[in-house]
Short mmCIF file of C-alpha atoms in Angstrom, two decimals:
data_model
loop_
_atom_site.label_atom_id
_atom_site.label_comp_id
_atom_site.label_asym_id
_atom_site.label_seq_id
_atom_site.Cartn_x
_atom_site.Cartn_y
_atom_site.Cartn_z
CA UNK A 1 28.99 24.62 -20.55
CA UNK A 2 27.73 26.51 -17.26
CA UNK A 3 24.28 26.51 -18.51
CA UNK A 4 23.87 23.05 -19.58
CA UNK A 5 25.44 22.40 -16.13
CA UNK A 6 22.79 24.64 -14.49
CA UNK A 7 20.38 22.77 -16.49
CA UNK A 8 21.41 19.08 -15.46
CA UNK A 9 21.56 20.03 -11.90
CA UNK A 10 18.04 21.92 -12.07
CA UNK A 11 16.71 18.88 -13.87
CA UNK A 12 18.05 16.41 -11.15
CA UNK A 13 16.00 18.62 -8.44
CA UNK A 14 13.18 18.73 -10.12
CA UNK A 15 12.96 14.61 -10.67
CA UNK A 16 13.49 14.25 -7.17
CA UNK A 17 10.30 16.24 -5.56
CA UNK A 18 8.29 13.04 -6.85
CA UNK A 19 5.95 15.34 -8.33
CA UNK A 20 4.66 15.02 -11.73
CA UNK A 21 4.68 19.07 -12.77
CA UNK A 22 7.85 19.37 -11.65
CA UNK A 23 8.64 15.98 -13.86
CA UNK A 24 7.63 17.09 -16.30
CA UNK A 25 9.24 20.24 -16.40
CA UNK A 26 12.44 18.82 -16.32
CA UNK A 27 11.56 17.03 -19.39
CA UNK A 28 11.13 19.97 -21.33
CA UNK A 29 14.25 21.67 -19.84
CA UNK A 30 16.63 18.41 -20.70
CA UNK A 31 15.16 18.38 -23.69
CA UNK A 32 16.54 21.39 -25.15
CA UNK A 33 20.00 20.53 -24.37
CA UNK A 34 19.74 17.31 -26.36
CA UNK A 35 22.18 18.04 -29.05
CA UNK A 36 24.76 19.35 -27.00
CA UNK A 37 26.34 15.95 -26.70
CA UNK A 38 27.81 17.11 -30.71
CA UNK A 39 29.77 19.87 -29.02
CA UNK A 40 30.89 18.48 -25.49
CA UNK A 41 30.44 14.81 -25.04
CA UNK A 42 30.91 14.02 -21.64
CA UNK A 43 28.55 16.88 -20.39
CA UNK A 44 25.96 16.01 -23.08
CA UNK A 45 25.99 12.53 -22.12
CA UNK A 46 25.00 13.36 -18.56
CA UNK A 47 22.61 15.59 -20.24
CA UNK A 48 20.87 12.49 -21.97
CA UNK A 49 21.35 10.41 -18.34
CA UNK A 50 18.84 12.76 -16.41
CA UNK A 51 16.64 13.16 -19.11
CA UNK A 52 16.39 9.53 -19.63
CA UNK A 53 15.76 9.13 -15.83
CA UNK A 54 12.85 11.63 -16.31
CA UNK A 55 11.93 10.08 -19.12
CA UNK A 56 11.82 6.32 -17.52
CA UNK A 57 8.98 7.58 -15.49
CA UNK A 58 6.52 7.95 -18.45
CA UNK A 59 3.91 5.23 -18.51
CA UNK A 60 4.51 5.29 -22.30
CA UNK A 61 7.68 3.87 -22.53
CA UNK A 62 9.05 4.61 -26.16
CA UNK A 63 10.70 7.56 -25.93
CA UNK A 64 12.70 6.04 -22.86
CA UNK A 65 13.79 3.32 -24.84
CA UNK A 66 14.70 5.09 -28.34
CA UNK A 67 17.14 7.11 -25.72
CA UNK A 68 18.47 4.40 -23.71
CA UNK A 69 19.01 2.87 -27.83
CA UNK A 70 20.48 5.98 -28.59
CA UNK A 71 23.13 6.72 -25.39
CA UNK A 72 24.11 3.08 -25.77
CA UNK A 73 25.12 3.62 -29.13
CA UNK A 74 26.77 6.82 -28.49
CA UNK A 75 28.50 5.02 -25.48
CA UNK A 76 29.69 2.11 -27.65
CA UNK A 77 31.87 4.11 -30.21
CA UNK A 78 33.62 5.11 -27.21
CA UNK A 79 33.80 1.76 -24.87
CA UNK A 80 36.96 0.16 -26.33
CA UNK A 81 39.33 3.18 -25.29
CA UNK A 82 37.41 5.12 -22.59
CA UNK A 83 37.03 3.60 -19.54
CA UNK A 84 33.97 6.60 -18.12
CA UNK A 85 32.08 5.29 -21.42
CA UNK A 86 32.23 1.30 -20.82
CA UNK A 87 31.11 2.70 -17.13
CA UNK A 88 28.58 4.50 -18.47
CA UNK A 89 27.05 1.36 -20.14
CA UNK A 90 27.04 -0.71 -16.96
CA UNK A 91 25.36 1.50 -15.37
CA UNK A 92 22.71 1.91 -17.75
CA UNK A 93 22.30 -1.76 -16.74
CA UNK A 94 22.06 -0.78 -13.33
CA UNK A 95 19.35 1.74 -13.68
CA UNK A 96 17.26 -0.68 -15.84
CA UNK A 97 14.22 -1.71 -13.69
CA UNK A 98 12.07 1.60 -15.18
CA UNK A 99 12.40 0.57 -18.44
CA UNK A 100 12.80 -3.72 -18.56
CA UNK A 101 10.76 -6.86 -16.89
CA UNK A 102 12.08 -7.67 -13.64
CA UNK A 103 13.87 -10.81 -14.52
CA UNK A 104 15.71 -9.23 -17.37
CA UNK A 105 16.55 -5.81 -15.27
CA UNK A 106 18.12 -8.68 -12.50
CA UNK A 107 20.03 -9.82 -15.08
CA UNK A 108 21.38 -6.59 -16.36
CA UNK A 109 22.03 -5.41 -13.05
CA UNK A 110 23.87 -8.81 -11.74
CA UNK A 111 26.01 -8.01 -15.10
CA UNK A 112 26.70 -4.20 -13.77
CA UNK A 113 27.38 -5.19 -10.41
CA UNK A 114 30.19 -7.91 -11.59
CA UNK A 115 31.75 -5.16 -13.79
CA UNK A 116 31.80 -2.62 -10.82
CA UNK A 117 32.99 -5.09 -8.18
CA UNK A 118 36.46 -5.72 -9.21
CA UNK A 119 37.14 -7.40 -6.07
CA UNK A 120 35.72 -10.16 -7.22
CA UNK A 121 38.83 -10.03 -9.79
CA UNK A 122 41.80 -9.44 -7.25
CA UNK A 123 41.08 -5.33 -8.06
CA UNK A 124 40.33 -2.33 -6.66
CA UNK A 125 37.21 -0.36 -6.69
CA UNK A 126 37.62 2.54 -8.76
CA UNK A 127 33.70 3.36 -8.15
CA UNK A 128 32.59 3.05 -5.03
CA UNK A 129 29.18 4.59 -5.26
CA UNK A 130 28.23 3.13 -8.08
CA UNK A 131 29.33 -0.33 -6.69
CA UNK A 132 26.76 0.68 -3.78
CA UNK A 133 24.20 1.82 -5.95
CA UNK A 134 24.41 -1.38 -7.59
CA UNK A 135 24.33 -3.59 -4.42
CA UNK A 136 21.30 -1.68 -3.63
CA UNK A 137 19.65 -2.56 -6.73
CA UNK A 138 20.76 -5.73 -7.12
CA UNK A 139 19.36 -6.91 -3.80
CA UNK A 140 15.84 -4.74 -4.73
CA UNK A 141 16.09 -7.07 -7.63
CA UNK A 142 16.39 -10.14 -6.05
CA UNK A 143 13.13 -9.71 -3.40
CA UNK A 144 10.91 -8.44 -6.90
CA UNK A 145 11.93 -12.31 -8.34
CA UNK A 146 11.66 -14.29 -4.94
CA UNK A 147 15.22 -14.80 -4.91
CA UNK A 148 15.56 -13.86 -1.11
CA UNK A 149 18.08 -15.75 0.33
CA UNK A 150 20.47 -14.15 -2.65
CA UNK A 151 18.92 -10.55 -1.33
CA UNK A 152 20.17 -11.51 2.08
CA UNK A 153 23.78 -12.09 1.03
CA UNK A 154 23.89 -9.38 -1.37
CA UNK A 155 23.12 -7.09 1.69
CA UNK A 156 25.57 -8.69 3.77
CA UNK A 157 28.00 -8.19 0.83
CA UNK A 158 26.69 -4.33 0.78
CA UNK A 159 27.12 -3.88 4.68
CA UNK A 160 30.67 -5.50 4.44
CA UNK A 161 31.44 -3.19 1.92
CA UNK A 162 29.77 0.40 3.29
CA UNK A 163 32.21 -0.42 7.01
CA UNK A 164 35.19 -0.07 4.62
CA UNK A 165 34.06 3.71 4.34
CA UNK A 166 33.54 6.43 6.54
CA UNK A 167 30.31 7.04 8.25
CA UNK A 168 28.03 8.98 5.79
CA UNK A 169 29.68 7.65 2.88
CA UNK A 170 26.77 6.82 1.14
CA UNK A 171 22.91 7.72 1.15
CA UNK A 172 19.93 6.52 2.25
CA UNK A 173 20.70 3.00 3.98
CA UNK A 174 17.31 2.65 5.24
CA UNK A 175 16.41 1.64 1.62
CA UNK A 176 18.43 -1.21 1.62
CA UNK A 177 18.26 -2.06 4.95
CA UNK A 178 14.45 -2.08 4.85
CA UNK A 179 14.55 -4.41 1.54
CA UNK A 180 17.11 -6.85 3.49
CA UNK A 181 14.43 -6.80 6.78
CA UNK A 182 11.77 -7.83 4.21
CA UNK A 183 13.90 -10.52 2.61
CA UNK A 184 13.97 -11.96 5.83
CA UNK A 185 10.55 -11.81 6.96
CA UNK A 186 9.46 -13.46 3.63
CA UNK A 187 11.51 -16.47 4.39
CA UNK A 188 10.24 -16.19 7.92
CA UNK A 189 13.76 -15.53 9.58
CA UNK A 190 11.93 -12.74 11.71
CA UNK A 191 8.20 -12.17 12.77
CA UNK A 192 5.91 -9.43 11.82
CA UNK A 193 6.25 -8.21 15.55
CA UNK A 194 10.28 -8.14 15.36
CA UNK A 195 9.97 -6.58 11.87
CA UNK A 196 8.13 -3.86 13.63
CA UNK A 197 11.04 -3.34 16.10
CA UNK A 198 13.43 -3.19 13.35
CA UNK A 199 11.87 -1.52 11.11
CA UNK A 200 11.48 1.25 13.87
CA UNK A 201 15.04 0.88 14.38
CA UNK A 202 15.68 1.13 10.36
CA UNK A 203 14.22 4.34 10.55
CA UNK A 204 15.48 5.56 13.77
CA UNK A 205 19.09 5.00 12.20
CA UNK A 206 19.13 6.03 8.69
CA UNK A 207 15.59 7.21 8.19
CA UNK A 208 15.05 11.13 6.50
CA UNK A 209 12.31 13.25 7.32
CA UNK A 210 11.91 14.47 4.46
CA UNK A 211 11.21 11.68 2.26
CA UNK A 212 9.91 8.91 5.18
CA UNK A 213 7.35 6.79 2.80
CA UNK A 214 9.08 3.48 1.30
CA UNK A 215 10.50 3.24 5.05
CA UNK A 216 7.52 3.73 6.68
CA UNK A 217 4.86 2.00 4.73
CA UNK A 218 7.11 -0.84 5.55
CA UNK A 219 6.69 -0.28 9.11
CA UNK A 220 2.81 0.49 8.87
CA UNK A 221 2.55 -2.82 7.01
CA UNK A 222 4.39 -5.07 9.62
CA UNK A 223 1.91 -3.28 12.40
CA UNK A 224 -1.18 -4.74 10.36
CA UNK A 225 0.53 -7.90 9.89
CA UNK A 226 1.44 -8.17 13.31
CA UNK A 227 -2.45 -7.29 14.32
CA UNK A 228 -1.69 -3.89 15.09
CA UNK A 229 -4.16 -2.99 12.76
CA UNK A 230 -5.05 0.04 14.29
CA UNK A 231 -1.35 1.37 14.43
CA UNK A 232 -0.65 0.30 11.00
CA UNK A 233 -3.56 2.91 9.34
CA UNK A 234 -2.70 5.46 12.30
CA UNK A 235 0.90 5.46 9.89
CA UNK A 236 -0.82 4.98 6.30
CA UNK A 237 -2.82 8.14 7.52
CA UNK A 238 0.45 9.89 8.55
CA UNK A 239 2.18 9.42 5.32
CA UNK A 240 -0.76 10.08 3.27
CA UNK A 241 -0.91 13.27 5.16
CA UNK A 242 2.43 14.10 4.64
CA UNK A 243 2.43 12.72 0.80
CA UNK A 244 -0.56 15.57 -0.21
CA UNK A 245 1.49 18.48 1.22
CA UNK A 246 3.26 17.80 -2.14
CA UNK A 247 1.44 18.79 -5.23
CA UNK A 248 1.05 15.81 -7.77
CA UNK A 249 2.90 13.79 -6.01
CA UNK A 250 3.82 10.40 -8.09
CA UNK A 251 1.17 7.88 -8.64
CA UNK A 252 3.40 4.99 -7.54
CA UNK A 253 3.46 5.95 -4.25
CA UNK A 254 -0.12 7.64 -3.83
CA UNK A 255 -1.34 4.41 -5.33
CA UNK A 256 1.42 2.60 -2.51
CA UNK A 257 0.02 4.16 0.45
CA UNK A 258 -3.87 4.84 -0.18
CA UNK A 259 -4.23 1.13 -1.61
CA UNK A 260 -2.51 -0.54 1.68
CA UNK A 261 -4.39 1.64 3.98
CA UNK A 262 -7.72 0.64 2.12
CA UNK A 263 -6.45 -2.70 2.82
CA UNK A 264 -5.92 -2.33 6.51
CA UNK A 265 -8.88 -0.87 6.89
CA UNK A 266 -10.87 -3.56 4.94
CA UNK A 267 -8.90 -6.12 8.21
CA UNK A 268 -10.23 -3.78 10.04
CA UNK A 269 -13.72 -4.31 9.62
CA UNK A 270 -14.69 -0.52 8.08
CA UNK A 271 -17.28 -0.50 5.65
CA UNK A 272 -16.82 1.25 2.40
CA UNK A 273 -13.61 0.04 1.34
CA UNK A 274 -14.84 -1.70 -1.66
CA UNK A 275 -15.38 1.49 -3.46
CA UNK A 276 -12.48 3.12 -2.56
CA UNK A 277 -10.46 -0.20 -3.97
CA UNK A 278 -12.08 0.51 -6.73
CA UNK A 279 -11.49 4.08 -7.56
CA UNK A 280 -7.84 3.38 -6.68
CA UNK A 281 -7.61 1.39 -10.10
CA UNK A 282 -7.90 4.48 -12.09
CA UNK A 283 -4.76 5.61 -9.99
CA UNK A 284 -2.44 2.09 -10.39
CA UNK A 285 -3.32 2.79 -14.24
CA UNK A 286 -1.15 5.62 -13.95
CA UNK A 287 1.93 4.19 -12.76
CA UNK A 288 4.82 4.05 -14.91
CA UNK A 289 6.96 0.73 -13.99
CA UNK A 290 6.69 -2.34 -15.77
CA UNK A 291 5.66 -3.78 -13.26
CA UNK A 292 2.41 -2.62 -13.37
CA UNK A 293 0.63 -4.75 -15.32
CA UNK A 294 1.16 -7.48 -12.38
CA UNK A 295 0.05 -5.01 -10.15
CA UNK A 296 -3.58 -4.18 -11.98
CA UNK A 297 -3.94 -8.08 -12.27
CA UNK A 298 -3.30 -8.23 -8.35
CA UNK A 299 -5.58 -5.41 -7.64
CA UNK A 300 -8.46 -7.14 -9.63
CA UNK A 301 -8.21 -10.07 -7.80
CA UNK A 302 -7.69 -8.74 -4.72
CA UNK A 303 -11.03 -6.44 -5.65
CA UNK A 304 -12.55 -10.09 -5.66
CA UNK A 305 -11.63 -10.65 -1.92
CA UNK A 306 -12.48 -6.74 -0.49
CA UNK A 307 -15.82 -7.25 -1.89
CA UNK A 308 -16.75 -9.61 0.60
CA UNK A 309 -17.39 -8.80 4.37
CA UNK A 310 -14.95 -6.58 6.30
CA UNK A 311 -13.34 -7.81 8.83
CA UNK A 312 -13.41 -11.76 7.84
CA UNK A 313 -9.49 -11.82 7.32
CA UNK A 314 -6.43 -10.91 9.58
CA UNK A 315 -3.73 -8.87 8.10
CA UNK A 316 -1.52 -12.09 7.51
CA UNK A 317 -4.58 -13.72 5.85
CA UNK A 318 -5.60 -11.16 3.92
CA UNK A 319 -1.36 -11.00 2.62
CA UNK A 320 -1.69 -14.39 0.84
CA UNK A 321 -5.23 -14.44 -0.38
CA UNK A 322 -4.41 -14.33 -3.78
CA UNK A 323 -0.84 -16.08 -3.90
CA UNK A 324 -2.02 -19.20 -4.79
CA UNK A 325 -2.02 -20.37 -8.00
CA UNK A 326 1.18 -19.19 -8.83
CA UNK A 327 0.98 -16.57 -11.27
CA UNK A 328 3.69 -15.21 -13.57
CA UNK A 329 6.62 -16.90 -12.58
CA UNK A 330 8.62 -16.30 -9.27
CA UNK A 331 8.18 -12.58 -8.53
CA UNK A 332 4.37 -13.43 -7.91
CA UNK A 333 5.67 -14.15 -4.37
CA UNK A 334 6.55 -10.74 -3.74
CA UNK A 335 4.14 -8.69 -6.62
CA UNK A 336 1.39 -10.81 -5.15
CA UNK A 337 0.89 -10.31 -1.74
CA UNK A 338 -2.14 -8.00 -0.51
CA UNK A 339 -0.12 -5.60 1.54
CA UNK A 340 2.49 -3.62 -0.91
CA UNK A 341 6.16 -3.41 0.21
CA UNK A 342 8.14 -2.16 -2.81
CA UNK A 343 11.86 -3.28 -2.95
CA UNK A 344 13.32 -0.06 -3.00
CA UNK A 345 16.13 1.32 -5.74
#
């Protein structure tokens, strides 16, 4: 048991450097401990959870889905008289956005959070960081299909519910604080140039140092939009900095920061940044989120626009230039626009 315990926990590290070796190499250590689920179930199954979150992060998704197939089944012989399995399935719904289309991942995750919230019910919560983990997704979910007044009162709904705990209860606020600020600028509650201030004061507040990039591509983004162009790639260059001290670092967010810096600089008037759009296709290939395929359709069009003269566009311009027609349904809205902001999980 000790070992397989050593070899969840090492496997967790080595997913969360958001570098590819290291990935990968957690793969292979998970791996070997698949069977042990046969001799101790409940430290085999969170064997199988960390592999499958490696595993999620393959651009090939198959063998993420024949184990999500295979825990679920494992999970459902257990459901009806262990309350940790029917858990367990939820929150397989909750962690679904790898593997699924954004509208079905919403739905699974509006599904977990209903299970987990037994408020809602005249209960308790027995779960309290999962509840938060799935208020965090669920708003994330709701920017990614335009539904952004729901993201607002899901986050008011996640604030009410982090005062009822001590200070430092739970991680990483900034990430859904950040996708709450952006739920509100896209229905134009706040202005680029207050987004700037609090996005600052995001960061300020719950921000870490050692993983700043979601956070503050957010912030470097609201500069250009706000026609601090020259502030916004003085960031992008600050986090791209900091992102190749890191060796393979994940092609989601290399792709993130070097394609909205491109951008910026394209508003900015520099020459060159047609190529460089270019050669960042080869990266976006390499992303693993289902999403993706929206993005490369998005990048070719807006390959279309950085073609033409630098310099022709402002930052909010340049944001919508390929919005219209509608493509894709509602999450166009947000997958669309010409300066990335993820909604972070």
């Amino acid at each position: 048991p000790l070992a397989a315990e050593a070899a969840i926990i090492r496997g967790a590290a080595l997913v969360a450097t958001r570098n590819e070796r290291d990935r990968t190499e957690a793969i292979g250590l998970l791996s070997e401990w698949q069977t042990y689920v046969d001799v101790e179930f409940d430290i085999g199954l969170r064997v199988l959870q960390q592999l499958l979150y490696a595993l999620v992060l393959e651009v090939d998704k198959t063998e993420g889905h024949q184990l999500s197939g295979r825990i679920t089944q494992l999970l459902n012989q257990r459901a009806e008289f262990d309350t940790d399995a029917a858990d367990a399935l939820y929150m397989l719904d909750r962690s679904s956005g790898a593997l699924f289309q954004p509208d079905v991942s919403y739905r699974k995750v509006r599904r977990a959070t209903e299970h987990f919230d037994a408020r809602t019910r005249g209960g308790l919560v027995r779960n309290p960081t999962e509840l938060y983990r799935c208020l965090v997704n669920l708003g994330s979910k709701e920017v990614t299909n335009g539904a952004y007044a729901d993201a607002i009162c899901t986050h008011e709904r996640l604030e009410e519910f982090v005062l009822e705990y001590a200070p430092g209860s739970f991680p990483r606020l900034d990430f859904p604080r950040s996708t709450a600020l952006l739920a509100r600028f896209r229905i134009g509650e706040v202005t680029a140039e207050e987004a700037v201030e609090l996005q600052e004061e995001i960061i300020h507040r719950n921000g870490s140092r050692e993983d700043p990039f979601y956070p503050g591509n957010a912030l470097a983004v609201y500069r250009v939009l706000a026609s601090d162009v020259d502030g916004g790639i003085h960031d992008f260059d600050q986090l791209i900095l900091s992102l190749a001290e890191r060796e393979l670092p994940a092609p989601s967010l290399d792709y993130l920061l070097r394609a909205n810096r491109c951008a910026a600089r394209w508003v900015a008037g520099v020459t060159g940044t047609a190529h460089e759009w270019d050669e960042l296709l080869t990266v976006l290939q390499g992303v693993p989120y289902p999403i993706a395929k929206y993005m490369i359709e998005r990048h070719n069009l807006l390959a279309s626009v950085i073609a033409g003269r630098p310099g022709t566009m402002s930052g909010q311009e340049f944001d919508r230039a390929v919005l219209q027609p509608p493509r894709f349904g509602p999450f166009w809205d947000q997958l669309g626009r010409g300066f990335r902001m993820p909604e972070v999980e």
